[in-house]
Coordinates of N, CA, C and O in Angstrom, one line a residue:
M1 N 116.9 99.1 125.6 CA 117.5 99.8 124.5 C 117.1 99.3 123.1 O 117.2 98.1 122.9
S2 N 116.6 100.0 122.2 CA 116.1 99.6 121.0 C 117.2 99.2 120.0 O 118.3 99.8 119.9
N3 N 117.0 98.0 119.3 CA 118.0 97.6 118.3 C 117.9 98.4 117.1 O 118.8 98.4 116.3
Y4 N 116.7 99.1 116.8 CA 116.5 99.7 115.5 C 117.1 101.0 115.3 O 117.2 101.5 114.2
G5 N 117.7 101.6 116.4 CA 118.4 102.9 116.2 C 119.7 102.7 115.4 O 120.1 103.6 114.7
Q6 N 120.2 101.4 115.3 CA 121.4 101.2 114.6 C 121.2 100.5 113.3 O 122.1 100.3 112.5
K7 N 119.9 100.0 113.0 CA 119.6 99.3 111.8 C 119.2 100.2 110.7 O 118.6 101.3 111.0
K8 N 119.3 99.8 109.5 CA 118.8 100.5 108.4 C 118.4 99.5 107.3 O 118.9 98.4 107.2
V9 N 117.4 99.9 106.4 CA 117.0 99.1 105.3 C 118.2 98.8 104.4 O 119.0 99.7 104.2
G10 N 118.4 97.5 104.0 CA 119.5 97.1 103.2 C 120.7 96.5 104.0 O 121.6 96.0 103.4
D11 N 120.6 96.6 105.3 CA 121.6 95.9 106.1 C 121.7 94.4 105.8 O 120.7 93.8 105.6
I12 N 122.9 93.9 105.9 CA 123.1 92.4 105.7 C 123.8 91.9 106.9 O 124.8 92.5 107.4
R13 N 123.3 90.8 107.5 CA 123.9 90.2 108.7 C 124.2 88.7 108.3 O 123.6 88.1 107.5
L14 N 125.2 88.2 109.0 CA 125.6 86.8 108.9 C 125.7 86.3 110.3 O 126.2 86.9 111.2
G15 N 125.2 85.0 110.4 CA 125.2 84.4 111.7 C 125.6 82.9 111.6 O 125.3 82.3 110.6
Y16 N 126.2 82.4 112.7 CA 126.6 81.0 112.8 C 126.0 80.4 114.0 O 126.1 81.0 115.1
G17 N 125.3 79.3 113.9 CA 124.6 78.7 115.0 C 124.9 77.2 115.3 O 125.3 76.5 114.4
F18 N 124.6 76.9 116.5 CA 124.5 75.5 117.0 C 123.1 75.1 117.3 O 122.4 75.9 117.9
N19 N 122.7 73.9 117.0 CA 121.3 73.5 117.2 C 121.3 72.2 118.0 O 122.1 71.3 117.7
G20 N 120.3 72.1 118.9 CA 120.1 70.8 119.6 C 118.6 70.6 119.5 O 117.8 71.5 119.8
G21 N 118.2 69.4 119.2 CA 116.7 69.1 119.1 C 116.2 67.8 119.7 O 117.0 66.9 119.9
I22 N 115.0 67.8 119.9 CA 114.3 66.6 120.4 C 113.4 66.1 119.2 O 112.5 66.8 118.8
P23 N 113.8 65.0 118.6 CA 113.1 64.5 117.4 C 111.7 64.1 117.7 O 111.4 63.6 118.9
I24 N 110.8 64.1 116.8 CA 109.4 63.8 116.9 C 109.2 62.3 116.9 O 108.4 61.7 117.6
K25 N 109.9 61.6 116.0 CA 109.8 60.1 115.8 C 111.1 59.4 115.8 O 112.1 59.9 115.3
D26 N 111.2 58.2 116.4 CA 112.2 57.2 116.3 C 113.6 57.6 116.7 O 114.5 56.7 116.8
Y27 N 113.9 58.8 116.9 CA 115.3 59.2 117.1 C 115.4 59.8 118.6 O 114.4 60.2 119.2
V28 N 116.6 59.7 119.1 CA 116.9 60.1 120.5 C 117.2 61.6 120.6 O 116.8 62.3 121.5
F29 N 118.1 62.1 119.7 CA 118.6 63.5 119.8 C 118.9 63.9 118.3 O 119.3 63.1 117.5
A30 N 118.8 65.2 118.1 CA 119.3 65.8 116.9 C 120.2 66.9 117.2 O 120.0 67.7 118.2
A31 N 121.3 67.1 116.4 CA 122.3 68.1 116.6 C 122.7 68.7 115.2 O 122.7 68.0 114.2
G32 N 123.1 69.9 115.2 CA 123.5 70.5 113.9 C 124.2 71.8 114.1 O 124.3 72.4 115.2
I33 N 124.7 72.3 113.0 CA 125.3 73.6 112.9 C 124.7 74.3 111.7 O 124.2 73.6 110.8
D34 N 124.7 75.6 111.6 CA 124.2 76.3 110.5 C 124.8 77.7 110.3 O 125.5 78.2 111.2
G35 N 124.6 78.2 109.1 CA 125.0 79.6 108.8 C 123.7 80.2 108.2 O 123.0 79.6 107.4
R36 N 123.5 81.5 108.6 CA 122.3 82.2 108.1 C 122.7 83.6 107.6 O 123.4 84.3 108.3
I37 N 122.2 84.0 106.4 CA 122.4 85.3 105.9 C 121.0 86.0 106.0 O 120.0 85.4 105.8
Q38 N 121.1 87.3 106.4 CA 119.8 88.1 106.6 C 119.9 89.4 105.9 O 120.9 90.1 106.0
Y39 N 118.9 89.7 105.1 CA 118.9 91.0 104.4 C 117.6 91.8 104.9 O 116.5 91.3 104.7
D40 N 117.8 92.9 105.5 CA 116.8 93.7 106.0 C 116.0 94.5 104.9 O 116.6 95.4 104.3
I41 N 114.7 94.1 104.7 CA 113.9 94.8 103.7 C 113.1 96.0 104.3 O 112.7 96.9 103.6
T42 N 112.9 96.0 105.6 CA 112.4 97.1 106.4 C 113.1 97.1 107.7 O 114.0 96.2 108.0
L43 N 112.8 98.0 108.6 CA 113.5 98.0 109.9 C 113.1 96.8 110.8 O 113.8 96.4 111.7
K44 N 111.9 96.2 110.5 CA 111.4 95.1 111.3 C 111.3 93.8 110.5 O 110.8 92.8 111.1
S45 N 111.6 93.7 109.3 CA 111.4 92.5 108.5 C 112.6 92.2 107.6 O 113.3 93.1 107.1
S46 N 112.9 90.9 107.5 CA 114.1 90.5 106.7 C 113.8 89.3 105.9 O 113.0 88.4 106.3
L47 N 114.6 89.1 104.8 CA 114.6 87.9 104.1 C 115.8 87.1 104.6 O 116.9 87.7 104.9
I48 N 115.7 85.8 104.7 CA 116.8 85.0 105.3 C 117.0 83.8 104.4 O 116.2 83.3 103.8
G49 N 118.3 83.3 104.5 CA 118.7 82.1 103.8 C 119.6 81.3 104.8 O 120.4 81.9 105.5
T50 N 119.3 80.0 105.0 CA 120.0 79.2 106.0 C 120.5 77.9 105.3 O 119.7 77.3 104.6
T51 N 121.7 77.5 105.7 CA 122.2 76.2 105.3 C 123.1 75.7 106.5 O 123.4 76.4 107.4
G52 N 123.4 74.4 106.4 CA 124.2 73.8 107.5 C 124.3 72.3 107.4 O 124.4 71.7 106.3
Y53 N 124.2 71.7 108.6 CA 124.3 70.2 108.7 C 123.5 69.8 109.9 O 123.7 70.4 111.0
T54 N 122.6 68.8 109.7 CA 121.8 68.3 110.9 C 121.9 66.8 110.9 O 121.8 66.1 109.8
H55 N 122.0 66.2 112.1 CA 122.2 64.8 112.3 C 121.2 64.3 113.3 O 121.2 64.9 114.4
Y56 N 120.4 63.3 113.0 CA 119.5 62.6 114.0 C 120.1 61.3 114.4 O 120.5 60.5 113.6
F57 N 120.2 61.2 115.7 CA 120.8 60.0 116.3 C 119.8 59.0 116.9 O 118.8 59.4 117.4
S58 N 120.1 57.7 116.7 CA 119.2 56.7 117.2 C 119.9 55.4 117.6 O 121.0 55.2 117.1
S59 N 119.4 54.7 118.6 CA 120.0 53.4 119.0 C 119.2 52.3 118.4 O 119.6 51.1 118.5
T60 N 118.0 52.5 117.8 CA 117.2 51.5 117.3 C 117.0 51.5 115.7 O 116.7 50.4 115.2
V61 N 117.2 52.6 115.1 CA 117.1 52.7 113.6 C 118.3 53.4 113.1 O 119.1 54.0 113.9
S62 N 118.6 53.4 111.8 CA 119.7 54.0 111.2 C 119.6 55.5 111.4 O 118.6 56.1 111.2
D63 N 120.8 56.1 111.8 CA 120.8 57.6 111.9 C 120.5 58.2 110.5 O 120.8 57.6 109.5
I64 N 120.0 59.4 110.5 CA 119.8 60.2 109.3 C 120.5 61.5 109.5 O 120.6 62.0 110.6
A65 N 121.0 62.1 108.3 CA 121.7 63.4 108.4 C 121.4 64.1 107.0 O 121.2 63.4 106.0
Y66 N 121.4 65.4 107.1 CA 121.1 66.1 105.9 C 121.7 67.5 105.9 O 122.0 68.0 107.0
I67 N 121.8 68.1 104.7 CA 122.2 69.5 104.5 C 120.9 70.3 104.1 O 120.4 70.0 103.1
P68 N 120.5 71.2 105.0 CA 119.3 72.0 104.6 C 119.7 73.2 103.8 O 120.7 73.7 103.9
A69 N 118.8 73.5 102.9 CA 118.9 74.7 102.1 C 117.5 75.4 102.2 O 116.6 74.9 101.6
K70 N 117.5 76.5 103.0 CA 116.2 77.1 103.3 C 116.2 78.6 103.0 O 117.2 79.3 103.1
A71 N 115.0 79.1 102.6 CA 114.8 80.5 102.4 C 113.6 80.9 103.2 O 112.7 80.1 103.3
G72 N 113.6 82.1 103.7 CA 112.4 82.5 104.6 C 112.3 84.0 104.8 O 113.0 84.8 104.2
F73 N 111.4 84.2 105.8 CA 111.0 85.6 106.2 C 111.1 85.7 107.7 O 110.6 84.8 108.4
K74 N 111.7 86.8 108.2 CA 111.8 87.0 109.7 C 111.2 88.4 109.9 O 111.4 89.3 109.2
S75 N 110.3 88.4 111.0 CA 109.7 89.7 111.3 C 109.8 89.9 112.8 O 109.4 89.1 113.6
H76 N 110.3 91.1 113.2 CA 110.4 91.5 114.6 C 109.0 92.0 115.1 O 108.4 92.8 114.4
I77 N 108.6 91.4 116.2 CA 107.3 91.8 116.8 C 107.6 92.7 118.1 O 106.6 93.0 118.8
G78 N 108.8 93.0 118.3 CA 109.3 93.8 119.4 C 110.7 94.3 119.1 O 111.2 94.0 118.0
D79 N 111.3 94.9 120.0 CA 112.7 95.3 119.7 C 113.7 94.2 119.5 O 114.5 94.2 118.7
Q80 N 113.5 93.1 120.3 CA 114.4 91.9 120.1 C 113.6 90.6 119.8 O 114.3 89.7 119.4
I81 N 112.3 90.5 120.0 CA 111.6 89.3 119.8 C 111.2 89.2 118.3 O 110.7 90.2 117.7
Y82 N 111.3 88.0 117.7 CA 110.9 87.9 116.3 C 110.2 86.5 116.1 O 110.3 85.6 116.9
I83 N 109.5 86.4 114.9 CA 109.0 85.2 114.4 C 109.6 85.0 113.1 O 110.0 85.9 112.4
L84 N 109.7 83.7 112.6 CA 110.2 83.4 111.3 C 109.6 82.2 110.7 O 109.0 81.4 111.4
G85 N 109.7 82.1 109.4 CA 109.3 80.9 108.7 C 110.2 80.6 107.6 O 110.6 81.6 106.9
E86 N 110.5 79.4 107.4 CA 111.5 79.0 106.3 C 110.9 77.8 105.5 O 110.3 76.9 106.1
L87 N 111.2 77.7 104.2 CA 110.9 76.6 103.3 C 112.1 76.2 102.6 O 113.0 77.1 102.3
G88 N 112.2 75.0 102.2 CA 113.4 74.6 101.5 C 113.5 73.1 101.2 O 112.5 72.4 101.2
A89 N 114.7 72.6 101.1 CA 115.0 71.2 100.8 C 116.0 70.7 101.8 O 116.9 71.4 102.2
A90 N 115.9 69.4 102.1 CA 116.9 68.7 102.9 C 117.6 67.7 102.0 O 116.9 66.8 101.5
F91 N 118.9 67.8 101.8 CA 119.7 66.9 101.0 C 120.4 65.9 101.9 O 121.3 66.2 102.6
S92 N 119.9 64.6 101.8 CA 120.4 63.6 102.7 C 121.9 63.3 102.4 O 122.3 63.2 101.3
T93 N 122.6 63.1 103.5 CA 124.0 62.6 103.4 C 124.1 61.2 103.8 O 125.2 60.6 103.8
T94 N 123.0 60.6 104.1 CA 122.9 59.2 104.5 C 122.1 58.3 103.6 O 121.6 57.2 104.0
G95 N 121.8 58.8 102.4 CA 121.1 57.9 101.4 C 119.6 58.0 101.3 O 119.0 57.2 100.6
E96 N 118.9 58.9 101.9 CA 117.5 59.0 101.9 C 117.0 59.9 100.7 O 115.8 60.0 100.5
G97 N 117.9 60.6 100.0 CA 117.4 61.4 98.9 C 117.2 62.8 99.3 O 118.0 63.4 100.1
V98 N 116.2 63.5 98.8 CA 115.9 64.9 99.0 C 114.5 65.0 99.6 O 113.6 64.3 99.1
S99 N 114.3 65.9 100.5 CA 113.0 66.1 101.1 C 112.6 67.5 101.2 O 113.5 68.4 101.4
F100 N 111.3 67.8 101.1 CA 110.8 69.2 101.4 C 111.0 69.4 102.8 O 110.8 68.5 103.7
L101 N 111.3 70.6 103.2 CA 111.6 71.0 104.6 C 110.9 72.3 104.9 O 110.9 73.2 104.1
W102 N 110.3 72.4 106.1 CA 109.7 73.7 106.5 C 109.8 73.9 108.0 O 109.9 72.9 108.7
N103 N 109.9 75.1 108.4 CA 110.0 75.3 109.9 C 109.5 76.7 110.2 O 109.9 77.7 109.6
P104 N 108.6 76.8 111.2 CA 108.2 78.1 111.9 C 109.1 78.2 113.1 O 109.5 77.2 113.7
G105 N 109.3 79.4 113.6 CA 110.0 79.6 114.8 C 109.8 80.9 115.5 O 109.2 81.8 114.9
V106 N 110.3 81.1 116.7 CA 110.3 82.3 117.5 C 111.6 82.5 118.1 O 112.3 81.5 118.5
G107 N 112.1 83.7 118.3 CA 113.4 83.9 118.9 C 113.6 85.3 119.5 O 112.7 86.2 119.4
V108 N 114.8 85.4 120.1 CA 115.2 86.7 120.7 C 116.6 87.0 120.1 O 117.5 86.1 120.1
A109 N 116.8 88.2 119.6 CA 118.1 88.6 119.0 C 118.5 89.9 119.6 O 117.8 90.9 119.7
T110 N 119.8 89.9 120.0 CA 120.5 91.1 120.4 C 121.5 91.5 119.3 O 121.4 91.0 118.2
K111 N 122.4 92.4 119.6 CA 123.3 92.9 118.5 C 124.1 91.7 118.0 O 124.4 91.6 116.8
H112 N 124.5 90.7 118.8 CA 125.3 89.6 118.4 C 124.8 88.2 118.7 O 125.2 87.3 118.1
I113 N 123.9 88.1 119.7 CA 123.4 86.8 120.1 C 122.0 86.6 119.6 O 121.2 87.5 119.7
D114 N 121.7 85.4 119.2 CA 120.4 85.0 118.7 C 120.0 83.7 119.3 O 120.8 82.7 119.1
I115 N 118.9 83.6 120.0 CA 118.4 82.4 120.6 C 117.0 82.1 120.0 O 116.2 83.0 120.1
S116 N 116.8 81.0 119.4 CA 115.5 80.7 118.9 C 115.0 79.3 119.1 O 115.9 78.4 119.4
L117 N 113.7 79.1 119.0 CA 113.1 77.8 119.2 C 112.3 77.6 117.9 O 111.5 78.5 117.5
R118 N 112.4 76.4 117.3 CA 111.6 76.1 116.0 C 111.2 74.7 116.0 O 111.8 73.8 116.6
Y119 N 110.1 74.5 115.2 CA 109.7 73.2 114.9 C 110.1 73.0 113.4 O 109.8 73.8 112.6
E120 N 110.8 71.9 113.2 CA 111.3 71.6 111.8 C 110.7 70.3 111.3 O 110.8 69.3 112.0
N121 N 110.1 70.3 110.1 CA 109.5 69.1 109.6 C 110.2 68.7 108.3 O 110.4 69.5 107.4
V122 N 110.6 67.4 108.3 CA 111.3 66.9 107.1 C 110.5 65.7 106.6 O 110.7 64.6 107.0
G123 N 109.5 66.0 105.8 CA 108.4 65.1 105.4 C 108.9 63.8 104.8 O 108.5 62.7 105.3
H124 N 109.7 63.8 103.8 CA 110.1 62.5 103.1 C 110.9 61.6 104.0 O 110.9 60.4 103.9
F125 N 111.6 62.2 105.0 CA 112.5 61.4 105.9 C 111.6 60.9 107.1 O 112.1 60.3 108.0
N126 N 110.3 61.3 107.1 CA 109.4 60.9 108.1 C 109.9 61.3 109.5 O 110.0 60.5 110.5
S127 N 110.4 62.5 109.6 CA 111.0 63.0 110.8 C 110.8 64.5 111.0 O 110.3 65.2 110.1
G128 N 111.0 64.9 112.2 CA 110.9 66.4 112.5 C 111.5 66.5 113.9 O 111.9 65.6 114.6
Q129 N 111.7 67.8 114.3 CA 112.3 68.1 115.6 C 111.8 69.4 116.2 O 111.4 70.3 115.4
L130 N 111.9 69.5 117.5 CA 111.7 70.7 118.2 C 113.1 71.1 118.6 O 113.8 70.4 119.3
A131 N 113.7 72.2 118.0 CA 115.1 72.5 118.1 C 115.3 73.9 118.7 O 114.6 74.9 118.5
L132 N 116.4 74.0 119.5 CA 116.9 75.2 120.1 C 118.1 75.6 119.4 O 119.0 74.8 119.2
R133 N 118.2 76.9 118.9 CA 119.4 77.4 118.2 C 120.0 78.5 119.0 O 119.4 79.4 119.5
L134 N 121.3 78.4 119.1 CA 122.1 79.4 119.8 C 123.1 79.9 118.7 O 123.9 79.1 118.2
A135 N 123.1 81.2 118.4 CA 123.9 81.7 117.3 C 124.6 83.0 117.7 O 124.2 83.8 118.5
Y136 N 125.7 83.2 116.9 CA 126.4 84.5 117.0 C 126.3 85.1 115.6 O 126.5 84.5 114.6
G137 N 125.9 86.4 115.6 CA 125.8 87.1 114.3 C 126.4 88.5 114.3 O 126.7 89.1 115.4
Y138 N 126.6 89.0 113.1 CA 127.2 90.3 113.0 C 126.8 90.9 111.7 O 126.5 90.3 110.7
K139 N 126.9 92.3 111.6 CA 126.6 93.0 110.4 C 127.8 93.0 109.5 O 128.9 93.2 109.9
L140 N 127.5 92.8 108.2 CA 128.6 92.8 107.2 C 128.8 94.2 106.7 O 128.0 95.1 106.8

């Protein structure tokens, strides 16, 4: 069943997600929560904004944590499958300052459930992760 029969240009969606990730360097696990707003500019493409909290855990180096502020673009390549890209800043809550942040990703979205996989790079913090996001979303 097509998602687009119920969508229209100008729709706004809000979603809340949980993230679990495998860090690229020095850390054992990454976990986070986020909120994302989506504005549909066409039936298959949207502008998105995401913020939340991410924490990298380690037993050998100090943990790092940050609040991301990202803006991006999401494009459906099928009824439910999409690709996305986001750019922004990571504001450290553990004393590392501010870092440029970017992430590409791919996902599957239904009317309320969104599951995605992304690579997230946080350059200044010398870290990154491969993260799985599970979210619940709804139309405003």
